[in-house]
Short mmCIF file of C-alpha atoms and ligand atoms in Angstrom, two decimals:
data_model
loop_
_atom_site.label_atom_id
_atom_site.label_comp_id
_atom_site.label_asym_id
_atom_site.label_seq_id
_atom_site.Cartn_x
_atom_site.Cartn_y
_atom_site.Cartn_z
CA MET A 58 -19.65 -22.07 19.31
CA ARG A 59 -19.47 -20.92 15.72
CA GLN A 60 -18.92 -17.21 15.24
CA PRO A 61 -21.98 -15.42 13.73
CA ALA A 62 -21.72 -13.62 10.40
CA LEU A 63 -23.95 -12.05 7.74
CA LEU A 64 -24.13 -12.72 4.00
CA ALA A 65 -24.55 -9.81 1.58
CA ILE A 66 -25.61 -10.60 -1.97
CA ASP A 67 -24.60 -7.59 -4.08
CA GLN A 68 -25.89 -8.05 -7.62
CA GLY A 69 -24.57 -5.14 -9.70
CA THR A 70 -24.61 -4.22 -13.38
CA SER A 71 -21.05 -5.30 -14.08
CA SER A 72 -20.64 -8.07 -11.50
CA SER A 73 -22.31 -10.29 -8.95
CA ARG A 74 -20.72 -10.45 -5.53
CA ALA A 75 -21.22 -12.28 -2.28
CA ILE A 76 -19.56 -10.81 0.79
CA VAL A 77 -19.55 -12.33 4.26
CA PHE A 78 -19.39 -9.66 6.97
CA SER A 79 -18.66 -10.03 10.65
CA VAL A 80 -21.53 -8.78 12.81
CA ASP A 81 -19.55 -5.62 13.50
CA GLY A 82 -19.55 -4.81 9.80
CA VAL A 83 -16.10 -5.90 8.66
CA PRO A 84 -15.89 -7.68 5.27
CA LEU A 85 -14.31 -11.11 5.84
CA ILE A 86 -14.82 -13.02 2.59
CA VAL A 87 -15.45 -11.64 -0.91
CA SER A 88 -16.39 -13.61 -4.00
CA GLN A 89 -17.00 -11.81 -7.28
CA LYS A 90 -17.87 -12.78 -10.85
CA GLU A 91 -18.09 -10.46 -13.84
CA LEU A 92 -21.34 -10.15 -15.73
CA ALA A 93 -21.72 -9.36 -19.44
CA SER A 94 -24.16 -6.89 -20.99
CA ARG A 95 -25.27 -7.02 -24.61
CA TYR A 96 -25.74 -3.78 -26.47
CA GLY A 97 -28.04 -3.36 -29.45
CA PRO A 98 -29.10 -0.56 -31.75
CA GLY A 99 -31.52 2.01 -30.38
CA GLY A 100 -29.80 2.04 -26.99
CA TRP A 101 -30.79 -1.52 -26.11
CA VAL A 102 -28.95 -3.09 -23.15
CA GLU A 103 -29.76 -6.62 -22.05
CA GLN A 104 -28.33 -9.27 -19.73
CA ASP A 105 -28.92 -13.00 -19.55
CA PRO A 106 -31.03 -13.67 -16.42
CA GLU A 107 -29.51 -17.15 -16.19
CA GLU A 108 -26.04 -15.60 -16.05
CA ILE A 109 -27.22 -13.19 -13.35
CA TRP A 110 -28.52 -16.18 -11.42
CA ARG A 111 -25.49 -18.41 -12.06
CA THR A 112 -22.92 -15.77 -11.05
CA THR A 113 -24.96 -14.95 -7.93
CA LEU A 114 -25.25 -18.59 -6.94
CA GLU A 115 -21.57 -19.34 -7.61
CA THR A 116 -20.34 -16.38 -5.60
CA CYS A 117 -22.69 -17.27 -2.73
CA ARG A 118 -21.51 -20.90 -2.79
CA GLU A 119 -17.89 -19.85 -2.73
CA ALA A 120 -18.32 -17.29 0.07
CA VAL A 121 -20.51 -19.54 2.22
CA GLY A 122 -18.12 -22.50 1.68
CA VAL A 123 -15.15 -20.46 2.91
CA ALA A 124 -17.24 -19.15 5.82
CA GLN A 125 -18.04 -22.69 6.89
CA ASP A 126 -14.39 -23.71 6.67
CA ARG A 127 -13.54 -20.77 8.93
CA GLY A 128 -16.14 -21.78 11.49
CA LEU A 129 -18.54 -18.93 10.76
CA GLU A 130 -22.28 -19.33 11.09
CA ILE A 131 -24.31 -17.18 8.68
CA ALA A 132 -27.22 -15.75 10.69
CA ALA A 133 -29.04 -14.27 7.68
CA ALA A 134 -28.62 -12.95 4.15
CA GLY A 135 -29.54 -9.61 2.59
CA ILE A 136 -29.82 -8.60 -1.06
CA ALA A 137 -28.71 -5.33 -2.68
CA ASN A 138 -29.24 -5.12 -6.41
CA GLN A 139 -28.94 -3.09 -9.60
CA ARG A 140 -32.24 -1.27 -9.70
CA GLU A 141 -34.97 -1.00 -12.37
CA THR A 142 -33.63 -3.92 -14.47
CA THR A 143 -36.65 -5.94 -15.53
CA VAL A 144 -37.22 -9.71 -15.77
CA VAL A 145 -40.39 -11.68 -16.56
CA TRP A 146 -40.54 -15.43 -16.03
CA GLU A 147 -43.03 -18.32 -16.07
CA ARG A 148 -44.24 -19.17 -12.61
CA SER A 149 -44.50 -22.90 -13.43
CA SER A 150 -40.94 -23.41 -14.70
CA GLY A 151 -39.12 -20.33 -13.40
CA ARG A 152 -37.90 -19.83 -16.98
CA PRO A 153 -37.47 -16.19 -18.08
CA VAL A 154 -39.50 -15.38 -21.20
CA TYR A 155 -36.94 -12.79 -22.37
CA ASN A 156 -33.56 -11.35 -21.42
CA ALA A 157 -33.27 -8.96 -18.49
CA ILE A 158 -33.80 -5.43 -19.84
CA VAL A 159 -31.12 -3.43 -18.05
CA TRP A 160 -31.75 -0.03 -16.42
CA GLN A 161 -29.54 1.74 -19.01
CA ASP A 162 -31.74 0.45 -21.86
CA ARG A 163 -33.37 3.30 -23.82
CA ARG A 164 -36.06 1.40 -25.76
CA GLY A 165 -38.81 3.05 -23.74
CA ALA A 166 -37.62 6.60 -24.57
CA LYS A 167 -40.26 7.19 -27.25
CA ARG A 168 -43.02 6.02 -24.94
CA CYS A 169 -41.76 8.41 -22.26
CA SER A 170 -41.73 11.38 -24.67
CA GLU A 171 -45.29 10.44 -25.60
CA LEU A 172 -46.27 10.49 -21.91
CA ARG A 173 -44.67 13.90 -21.50
CA ARG A 174 -46.49 15.19 -24.60
CA GLN A 175 -49.76 13.91 -23.16
CA GLY A 176 -49.07 16.04 -20.11
CA LEU A 177 -48.76 13.02 -17.80
CA ALA A 178 -45.34 13.85 -16.36
CA SER A 179 -46.62 15.71 -13.32
CA LYS A 180 -49.15 12.98 -12.53
CA ILE A 181 -46.40 10.35 -12.72
CA ALA A 182 -44.07 12.49 -10.62
CA GLU A 183 -46.77 13.07 -8.04
CA ALA A 184 -47.44 9.34 -7.63
CA THR A 185 -43.94 7.89 -8.03
CA GLY A 186 -41.50 10.75 -7.36
CA LEU A 187 -39.88 9.95 -10.72
CA VAL A 188 -39.34 11.80 -13.99
CA PRO A 189 -40.89 9.76 -16.84
CA ASP A 190 -37.82 8.06 -18.25
CA SER A 191 -37.01 4.76 -19.92
CA TYR A 192 -34.50 4.17 -17.09
CA PHE A 193 -37.35 2.92 -14.84
CA SER A 194 -39.03 -0.50 -15.17
CA ALA A 195 -42.51 0.47 -16.40
CA THR A 196 -41.78 1.01 -20.10
CA LYS A 197 -39.43 -2.00 -20.14
CA LEU A 198 -42.19 -4.21 -18.76
CA GLN A 199 -44.76 -2.79 -21.16
CA TRP A 200 -42.40 -3.43 -24.10
CA LEU A 201 -41.77 -6.98 -22.93
CA LEU A 202 -45.45 -7.83 -22.55
CA GLU A 203 -46.22 -6.37 -25.96
CA HIS A 204 -43.33 -7.93 -27.87
CA VAL A 205 -42.84 -11.42 -26.44
CA GLU A 206 -45.23 -13.85 -28.09
CA ASP A 207 -48.33 -14.51 -25.98
CA ALA A 208 -46.82 -12.69 -22.98
CA ASP A 209 -49.68 -10.23 -22.76
CA ALA A 210 -52.38 -12.91 -22.65
CA THR A 211 -50.40 -15.24 -20.38
CA ALA A 212 -49.58 -12.42 -17.96
CA ALA A 213 -53.25 -11.61 -17.47
CA THR A 214 -53.93 -15.20 -16.39
CA GLY A 215 -51.32 -14.96 -13.63
CA LYS A 216 -48.94 -17.48 -15.19
CA LEU A 217 -46.08 -15.00 -15.51
CA ALA A 218 -44.17 -13.17 -12.81
CA PHE A 219 -42.41 -9.79 -13.08
CA GLY A 220 -39.52 -8.78 -10.94
CA THR A 221 -36.59 -6.46 -10.60
CA ILE A 222 -33.35 -8.36 -9.95
CA ASP A 223 -33.97 -8.71 -6.19
CA THR A 224 -37.31 -10.37 -6.90
CA PHE A 225 -35.91 -12.69 -9.56
CA LEU A 226 -33.07 -13.80 -7.27
CA LEU A 227 -35.44 -14.19 -4.33
CA TRP A 228 -37.71 -16.41 -6.40
CA ARG A 229 -34.77 -18.61 -7.41
CA LEU A 230 -33.16 -18.66 -3.94
CA THR A 231 -36.40 -19.74 -2.27
CA GLY A 232 -37.24 -22.34 -4.92
CA GLY A 233 -40.20 -20.26 -6.18
CA ARG A 234 -41.74 -19.82 -2.73
CA MET A 235 -41.40 -16.05 -2.56
CA HIS A 236 -42.55 -13.53 -5.13
CA ALA A 237 -41.76 -10.30 -3.34
CA THR A 238 -39.76 -7.10 -3.51
CA ASP A 239 -39.01 -4.34 -1.03
CA ALA A 240 -40.39 -0.80 -1.11
CA THR A 241 -37.09 0.75 -2.28
CA ASN A 242 -36.97 -1.43 -5.38
CA ALA A 243 -40.70 -1.01 -6.01
CA SER A 244 -40.20 2.78 -5.91
CA ARG A 245 -37.96 2.55 -9.02
CA THR A 246 -40.49 0.77 -11.23
CA MET A 247 -42.64 3.86 -12.00
CA LEU A 248 -45.65 1.68 -11.13
CA PHE A 249 -45.55 2.15 -7.35
CA ASN A 250 -47.25 4.97 -5.53
CA ILE A 251 -44.72 6.12 -2.94
CA ALA A 252 -47.36 7.99 -0.91
CA THR A 253 -49.80 5.08 -0.51
CA GLN A 254 -47.05 2.41 -0.69
CA GLN A 255 -49.20 0.40 -3.12
CA TRP A 256 -48.98 -0.50 -6.78
CA ASP A 257 -50.80 2.40 -8.44
CA PRO A 258 -53.94 1.24 -10.33
CA ASP A 259 -53.84 4.24 -12.72
CA LEU A 260 -50.22 3.60 -13.63
CA LEU A 261 -50.86 -0.13 -14.11
CA GLU A 262 -53.57 0.83 -16.57
CA LEU A 263 -51.39 3.44 -18.27
CA PHE A 264 -48.58 0.93 -18.86
CA ARG A 265 -51.03 -1.95 -19.43
CA VAL A 266 -49.54 -4.07 -16.66
CA PRO A 267 -51.82 -6.75 -15.18
CA ARG A 268 -51.87 -6.79 -11.36
CA ALA A 269 -51.38 -10.59 -11.39
CA ILE A 270 -47.79 -10.28 -12.60
CA LEU A 271 -46.56 -8.07 -9.75
CA PRO A 272 -44.69 -9.11 -6.60
CA GLU A 273 -45.82 -8.37 -3.07
CA VAL A 274 -44.13 -5.24 -1.70
CA ARG A 275 -42.58 -5.65 1.74
CA ASP A 276 -40.49 -3.70 4.22
CA SER A 277 -36.75 -3.54 3.52
CA VAL A 278 -36.33 -5.74 6.60
CA SER A 279 -38.75 -8.64 6.43
CA ASP A 280 -39.01 -12.42 6.48
CA TYR A 281 -38.19 -13.17 2.85
CA GLY A 282 -38.06 -16.93 3.38
CA THR A 283 -34.96 -19.10 3.35
CA ILE A 284 -32.34 -19.98 0.79
CA HIS A 285 -33.11 -23.53 -0.19
CA ALA A 286 -30.70 -26.01 1.45
CA ASP A 287 -29.97 -27.66 -1.93
CA LEU A 288 -28.39 -24.44 -3.14
CA LEU A 289 -25.79 -23.53 -0.53
CA GLY A 290 -25.73 -26.33 2.04
CA PRO A 291 -26.96 -24.54 5.13
CA GLU A 292 -30.47 -23.08 5.03
CA ILE A 293 -29.97 -19.34 5.32
CA PRO A 294 -32.86 -16.98 6.14
CA ILE A 295 -33.20 -13.96 3.84
CA ARG A 296 -34.10 -10.99 6.01
CA GLY A 297 -33.45 -7.83 3.99
CA ILE A 298 -33.62 -6.30 0.52
CA ALA A 299 -32.82 -2.85 -0.87
CA GLY A 300 -31.90 -1.33 -4.22
CA ASP A 301 -28.17 -0.62 -4.52
CA GLN A 302 -28.18 3.14 -3.85
CA GLN A 303 -30.56 2.81 -0.91
CA ALA A 304 -28.44 -0.06 0.40
CA ALA A 305 -25.37 2.19 0.18
CA ALA A 306 -27.21 4.87 2.22
CA ILE A 307 -28.03 2.18 4.81
CA GLY A 308 -24.40 0.99 4.73
CA GLN A 309 -23.47 4.62 5.43
CA ALA A 310 -25.95 4.59 8.34
CA CYS A 311 -27.86 7.59 6.92
CA PHE A 312 -30.88 6.82 9.09
CA GLU A 313 -31.65 10.33 10.32
CA PRO A 314 -33.38 13.03 8.25
CA GLY A 315 -30.76 15.36 6.78
CA MET A 316 -28.09 12.69 6.47
CA ALA A 317 -26.70 12.33 2.96
CA LYS A 318 -24.35 10.07 1.04
CA CYS A 319 -22.83 10.29 -2.39
CA THR A 320 -21.40 7.25 -4.17
CA TYR A 321 -18.69 8.20 -6.66
CA GLY A 322 -18.20 5.47 -9.27
CA THR A 323 -18.60 5.67 -13.04
CA GLY A 324 -21.40 8.14 -12.34
CA ALA A 325 -22.32 9.51 -8.93
CA PHE A 326 -25.48 9.05 -6.89
CA LEU A 327 -26.49 11.41 -4.15
CA LEU A 328 -29.19 10.36 -1.66
CA ILE A 329 -30.47 12.66 1.06
CA ASN A 330 -32.69 11.27 3.79
CA VAL A 331 -35.70 13.59 4.06
CA GLY A 332 -37.63 11.68 6.73
CA GLY A 333 -41.20 10.47 6.79
CA SER A 334 -42.87 12.94 4.40
CA LYS A 335 -42.90 12.41 0.67
CA PRO A 336 -40.66 15.06 -0.95
CA GLU A 337 -42.06 17.50 -3.49
CA PRO A 338 -40.65 17.01 -7.01
CA ALA A 339 -37.90 19.56 -7.77
CA ASP A 340 -35.54 20.47 -10.60
CA GLY A 341 -35.02 17.03 -12.09
CA LEU A 342 -34.23 15.43 -8.75
CA LEU A 343 -36.11 12.26 -7.88
CA GLY A 344 -38.16 11.48 -4.82
CA THR A 345 -37.77 7.89 -3.77
CA VAL A 346 -38.18 5.45 -0.91
CA GLY A 347 -34.98 5.41 1.14
CA SER A 348 -36.05 2.51 3.34
CA ARG A 349 -39.14 1.03 4.91
CA PHE A 350 -38.77 -0.44 8.37
CA ALA A 351 -41.76 -1.84 10.31
CA GLY A 352 -44.18 -0.12 7.93
CA GLU A 353 -42.50 3.30 8.39
CA THR A 354 -41.33 4.79 5.12
CA SER A 355 -38.30 7.01 5.11
CA TYR A 356 -38.09 9.06 1.92
CA ALA A 357 -35.02 10.27 0.08
CA ILE A 358 -34.18 12.80 -2.58
CA GLU A 359 -31.92 11.36 -5.24
CA GLY A 360 -29.76 13.15 -7.76
CA THR A 361 -27.47 11.65 -10.37
CA ILE A 362 -24.25 12.87 -11.93
CA PHE A 363 -23.91 10.98 -15.23
CA ASN A 364 -20.15 11.30 -15.54
CA ALA A 365 -17.90 11.24 -12.50
CA GLY A 366 -15.24 8.48 -12.58
CA SER A 367 -15.92 8.07 -16.29
CA THR A 368 -14.43 11.55 -16.82
CA VAL A 369 -11.19 10.46 -15.17
CA GLN A 370 -11.25 7.23 -17.13
CA TRP A 371 -11.61 9.24 -20.36
CA LEU A 372 -8.77 11.57 -19.35
CA SER A 373 -6.64 8.52 -18.64
CA GLU A 374 -7.56 5.94 -21.28
CA THR A 375 -8.62 8.11 -24.20
CA LEU A 376 -6.62 11.32 -23.82
CA ARG A 377 -3.78 9.60 -21.93
CA LEU A 378 -3.20 12.65 -19.77
CA VAL A 379 -2.71 10.54 -16.64
CA ALA A 380 -1.37 6.99 -16.37
CA ASP A 381 -4.32 5.67 -14.40
CA PRO A 382 -7.28 7.18 -12.52
CA ALA A 383 -5.69 6.61 -9.11
CA ARG A 384 -2.81 8.92 -10.08
CA SER A 385 -5.13 11.83 -10.81
CA SER A 386 -5.03 12.84 -7.15
CA GLY A 387 -1.25 13.34 -7.17
CA LEU A 388 -1.23 15.04 -10.57
CA ALA A 389 -3.95 17.53 -9.59
CA ALA A 390 -1.92 18.48 -6.53
CA THR A 391 1.12 19.42 -8.65
CA VAL A 392 -0.58 22.66 -9.78
CA ASP A 393 -2.05 25.46 -7.66
CA ASP A 394 -5.18 25.74 -9.81
CA THR A 395 -6.45 24.79 -13.25
CA GLY A 396 -4.97 27.93 -14.80
CA GLY A 397 -8.50 28.99 -15.75
CA VAL A 398 -9.41 25.67 -17.42
CA VAL A 399 -12.96 24.37 -16.87
CA LEU A 400 -14.04 20.92 -18.05
CA VAL A 401 -17.78 20.24 -18.33
CA PRO A 402 -18.14 16.46 -18.71
CA ALA A 403 -21.55 16.50 -20.40
CA PHE A 404 -20.57 13.47 -22.54
CA THR A 405 -24.11 12.08 -22.35
CA GLY A 406 -25.99 15.26 -21.58
CA LEU A 407 -26.42 16.94 -18.22
CA GLY A 408 -28.39 15.41 -15.35
CA ALA A 409 -30.03 17.21 -12.44
CA PRO A 410 -30.56 20.08 -11.97
CA HIS A 411 -29.96 21.08 -15.62
CA TRP A 412 -31.57 18.01 -17.22
CA ASP A 413 -30.41 18.62 -20.75
CA PRO A 414 -29.90 15.33 -22.64
CA GLU A 415 -28.65 17.15 -25.74
CA ALA A 416 -25.87 19.10 -24.04
CA ARG A 417 -22.35 17.93 -24.91
CA GLY A 418 -19.11 18.45 -23.03
CA GLY A 419 -16.55 21.17 -23.39
CA ILE A 420 -13.12 22.27 -22.19
CA PHE A 421 -12.81 26.02 -21.79
CA GLY A 422 -10.07 28.48 -20.92
CA LEU A 423 -7.21 26.70 -22.70
CA SER A 424 -4.01 28.69 -23.12
CA ARG A 425 -0.55 27.92 -24.51
CA ASP A 426 0.71 26.98 -21.06
CA THR A 427 -2.15 24.58 -20.20
CA THR A 428 -0.72 21.22 -19.12
CA PRO A 429 -2.22 17.74 -18.54
CA ALA A 430 -2.21 18.52 -14.81
CA HIS A 431 -4.50 21.52 -15.38
CA ILE A 432 -6.96 19.53 -17.48
CA VAL A 433 -6.98 16.53 -15.12
CA ARG A 434 -7.51 18.84 -12.18
CA ALA A 435 -10.40 20.49 -14.05
CA GLY A 436 -11.91 17.02 -14.63
CA LEU A 437 -11.80 16.29 -10.90
CA GLU A 438 -13.06 19.75 -9.96
CA ALA A 439 -16.09 19.17 -12.22
CA VAL A 440 -17.19 16.31 -9.95
CA ALA A 441 -17.20 18.63 -6.94
CA TYR A 442 -19.03 21.40 -8.82
CA GLN A 443 -21.69 18.96 -10.00
CA THR A 444 -22.19 17.71 -6.44
CA HIS A 445 -22.54 21.34 -5.35
CA ASP A 446 -25.22 21.98 -8.03
CA LEU A 447 -27.15 18.86 -7.05
CA LEU A 448 -27.13 19.79 -3.40
CA GLU A 449 -28.20 23.32 -4.18
CA ALA A 450 -31.17 22.00 -6.18
CA ALA A 451 -32.02 19.69 -3.29
CA GLY A 452 -32.08 22.60 -0.87
CA GLY A 453 -28.68 22.03 0.74
CA LEU A 454 -27.17 19.40 2.96
CA GLY A 455 -29.79 19.43 5.69
CA GLN A 456 -29.33 19.63 9.42
CA TYR A 457 -26.60 16.98 9.56
CA GLY A 458 -24.48 19.36 7.48
CA ARG A 459 -22.00 16.74 6.32
CA LEU A 460 -21.68 14.45 3.30
CA ARG A 461 -20.71 10.78 3.56
CA VAL A 462 -18.87 9.50 0.50
CA ASP A 463 -18.04 6.10 -0.98
CA GLY A 464 -17.26 4.43 -4.31
CA ALA A 465 -13.83 4.02 -5.94
CA MET A 466 -13.47 7.74 -6.62
CA ALA A 467 -13.96 8.59 -2.95
CA LYS A 468 -10.43 7.21 -2.45
CA ASN A 469 -9.12 10.31 -4.22
CA ASP A 470 -7.89 12.44 -1.30
CA TRP A 471 -7.31 15.55 -3.35
CA LEU A 472 -10.85 15.46 -4.75
CA MET A 473 -12.43 14.81 -1.32
CA GLN A 474 -10.64 17.84 0.13
CA PHE A 475 -11.69 20.00 -2.84
CA LEU A 476 -15.26 18.71 -2.42
CA ALA A 477 -15.29 19.77 1.24
CA ASP A 478 -14.00 23.21 0.18
CA ILE A 479 -16.62 23.66 -2.54
CA LEU A 480 -19.49 22.44 -0.34
CA GLY A 481 -18.21 24.37 2.65
CA ALA A 482 -19.07 21.28 4.68
CA PRO A 483 -17.18 18.28 6.08
CA VAL A 484 -16.86 15.19 3.90
CA GLU A 485 -16.72 11.86 5.73
CA ARG A 486 -15.20 8.71 4.25
CA PRO A 487 -15.97 5.47 6.08
CA ALA A 488 -13.56 2.68 6.95
CA VAL A 489 -15.63 0.20 4.91
CA THR A 490 -16.20 1.58 1.42
CA GLU A 491 -18.17 -1.50 0.29
CA THR A 492 -21.24 0.36 1.47
CA THR A 493 -23.78 -1.28 -0.85
CA ALA A 494 -22.96 -4.77 0.37
CA LEU A 495 -22.59 -3.51 3.93
CA GLY A 496 -26.12 -2.10 3.70
CA ALA A 497 -27.44 -5.51 2.64
CA ALA A 498 -25.59 -7.11 5.59
CA PHE A 499 -27.03 -4.51 8.00
CA LEU A 500 -30.55 -5.25 6.72
CA ALA A 501 -29.94 -8.97 7.21
CA GLY A 502 -28.67 -8.35 10.74
CA LEU A 503 -31.63 -6.13 11.61
CA GLY A 504 -33.96 -8.90 10.41
CA ALA A 505 -32.09 -11.64 12.25
CA GLY A 506 -32.07 -9.73 15.54
CA THR A 507 -28.28 -9.32 15.43
CA TYR A 508 -28.91 -5.58 15.93
CA ASP A 509 -31.79 -4.29 17.99
CA GLY A 510 -32.37 -1.26 15.79
CA THR A 511 -30.85 1.28 13.43
CA ASP A 512 -29.12 3.08 16.32
CA ALA A 513 -27.07 -0.05 16.93
CA VAL A 514 -26.17 -0.14 13.23
CA GLY A 515 -25.32 3.57 13.27
CA ARG A 516 -22.80 2.95 16.04
CA LEU A 517 -20.95 0.50 13.77
CA TRP A 518 -20.24 3.18 11.16
CA LYS A 519 -16.56 4.03 11.38
CA GLU A 520 -14.74 6.94 9.88
CA ASN A 521 -11.58 6.43 7.86
CA SER A 522 -10.96 10.08 6.96
CA ARG A 523 -12.66 13.38 7.43
CA PHE A 524 -12.06 16.31 5.11
CA THR A 525 -12.91 19.71 6.59
CA PRO A 526 -13.35 22.89 4.51
CA SER A 527 -10.20 24.99 4.37
CA GLY A 528 -12.28 28.19 4.36
CA ALA A 529 -10.82 29.36 1.03
CA ASP A 530 -13.24 31.37 -1.10
CA TYR A 531 -14.26 29.49 -4.22
CA ALA A 532 -17.10 31.79 -5.34
CA SER A 533 -15.25 32.87 -8.49
CA HIS A 534 -14.52 29.20 -9.38
CA LEU A 535 -18.20 28.37 -9.05
CA ALA A 536 -19.19 31.36 -11.17
CA LEU A 537 -16.79 30.27 -13.92
CA TRP A 538 -18.19 26.73 -13.72
CA GLN A 539 -21.79 27.96 -14.03
CA GLU A 540 -20.83 30.11 -16.99
CA SER A 541 -19.19 27.09 -18.69
CA VAL A 542 -22.29 24.95 -18.05
CA ARG A 543 -24.41 27.61 -19.74
CA ARG A 544 -22.12 27.42 -22.75
CA VAL A 545 -22.58 23.66 -23.27
CA ARG A 546 -26.33 23.64 -22.82
CA LYS A 547 -28.73 23.17 -25.70
CA ARG A 548 -31.92 23.86 -23.77
CA ALA A 549 -32.49 27.24 -22.25
CA GLY A 550 -33.76 27.65 -18.71
CA ILE A 551 -33.76 25.21 -15.85
CA ALA A 552 -35.95 22.20 -16.53
CA THR A 553 -38.37 20.98 -13.93
CA VAL A 554 -39.73 17.44 -13.66
CA ASN A 555 -42.95 18.35 -15.42
CA VAL A 556 -41.29 19.57 -18.61
P1 LIG B 187 -18.78 1.36 -10.66
O1 LIG B 187 -19.29 0.77 -9.38
O2 LIG B 187 -19.62 2.47 -11.22
O3 LIG B 187 -18.36 0.36 -11.68
P2 LIG B 187 -16.36 2.09 -9.19
O4 LIG B 187 -16.87 2.54 -7.85
O5 LIG B 187 -15.56 0.85 -9.28
O6 LIG B 187 -17.47 2.14 -10.31
O7 LIG B 187 -15.50 3.31 -9.77
C1 LIG B 187 -14.81 3.23 -10.99
C2 LIG B 187 -14.57 4.61 -11.55
O8 LIG B 187 -13.86 5.41 -10.61
C3 LIG B 187 -13.75 4.58 -12.80
O9 LIG B 187 -14.44 5.33 -13.79
C4 LIG B 187 -12.41 5.25 -12.46
O10 LIG B 187 -12.01 6.11 -13.49
C5 LIG B 187 -12.74 6.04 -11.23
N1 LIG B 187 -11.65 6.05 -10.23
C6 LIG B 187 -11.16 4.99 -9.56
N2 LIG B 187 -10.20 5.38 -8.70
C7 LIG B 187 -10.10 6.73 -8.82
C8 LIG B 187 -9.28 7.73 -8.20
N3 LIG B 187 -8.40 7.42 -7.24
N4 LIG B 187 -9.47 9.01 -8.58
C9 LIG B 187 -10.38 9.34 -9.52
N5 LIG B 187 -11.16 8.44 -10.14
C10 LIG B 187 -11.03 7.16 -9.80
#
C-alpha cells in the first residue's frame, strides 16, 4: 500500500512553494520558486497573476512527481497564501483583467484617509475588526474596478470574479469549478463582517463592490473540489484554506483560547487565539478570524511589528556591523548588555500599539566605547521589546501563558532567551518551523479525515527548544526602551483604531 501524505501549497509574497508532509507533520519534499514584485511610484506593488499561477503549478508538479516516485499517496491538499493581495479575472476565460495588487501596495491610502475623515473608521472596525488601511483588499478592488476599462460595468453583470490569492489559485486548480475563499482570507478584505460571517452589504456599497463578483465564503476545512487531473496527474482533493498567518497559528496548533504564536521574519506577526467571541478593537491591534471549523468561528487578535528581521538585515547588509544575520546571536552574546544603547527600528513608522506612520528610527545612548556588538544586540533587543508592547496592548499572553515562535529569526537562540526574559514567560520553538505550510497540511488532513479533530493535530506539535525566563529584572531596560520610543514618535498620545 502506498504511504499517505499531504500536500501544502504555500503561496507567499516572495515565493511559491509546494511541500509534501507525512501525516505526522514532517516535511518530506519541498519545491520552491521565487516570485517577482514590481514597484511603482506612489507605493504601488504588483505581481503578475500568471507568474503566481505558473510558479504554484510548477512547484506542485515537482513535489507531487517526487512523491509519486517515492510511493507516497497524497490524500488531500491545503492552501496557505499571502493575504489581502487582490486579483480580478474574467469568468469565461479565467484571464486576469489586471495585475495582482499586492498587500503592501499603498494606492488606497488616500481613500482610507478619506474614510477616516468621514468618521467611518469605527464602523469599519466594528464590522471587520480592521483599521481602515490600504493594506486590505477593499480599496485595491475599488481602484481596480474604477480604473480598468469597462471593469465596473462588466463586474455588475457577474462576468468578472474577484479573489484573494487562495481564490484565484482555487479557481485555476479546479478548472474554474470553484469560486470560493475561506473565512480567514475573507476577514482580511475589509468587506467581510466577522460577526455575521457574511459579506457586509454596507461595506460593499461603501467600496462600490458588486455582490456578483465575490466568492463564496467557506470554513477553513471544507470540500474545495479537486485539482484537475490534467494539471498534476493524480486528482487531488483540496480540503483546506487559510491566510498565511492564520495557517501558521494552525501549524503551531494554537487551537485553544489564550494560545499565541509570533512569526519572526522580515516583520513579525503575533496572533492570539481569543476563542469564539469577536474581540473588541484595541490600540491599533486587529481583530480577525483565526479559523472557522464546522461553522464555529475562532477569533484572533493580530499585531504586527513592521521591522524585525529587516533590522538585522540592515545592521548586516547596510551598516556591515555583523557578517550575516545568523551571526547576530553569537555577537550579541559577546557583551553583557548594550552599554546603554537603544535602537528603535521605526524605519517605516511604528505599528501597534503606537501606530505612528511618520515616526522614524533612532539609535540612542551612544558613547565612545560603543561597539558593533552593542548596536547589534540593541537591534535584537528591540524585537523583544516590541513583542512585549504588542502583548501588553493585547492584554497579555492569556491563560496558556506561553508564546510559540517561528520564522527564520526564531532560530536566533540568544534572542529567544532574551524574549522569554522580557516577557517573563516561556517561549516555545517547534521542531518544524515551516509552520505556514504545516498549517495548510493540517487543514488538508482534517478535511481528508486523516485526523479526527484538532486535538489529534495538537498532539503532533513537537517542541524543538523551550526558553524559560531567567528571572532577571528587566524593568529598567523596558523603561529606557519606552523613553526611546517616545523620542522617535511624531504623533503624541497612543492612537486607537478609531483615530
Ligand atoms: P520572510 O518570510 O519575511 O521573507 P524569513 O522568515 O525568511 O522572512 O526571515 C528572514 C529575515 O530574518 C531576514 O530579514 C533576516 O535578516 C532575519 N534572520 C534570519 N536569520 C536570523 C538570525 N539567526 N538572527 C536574526 N535574524 C535573522
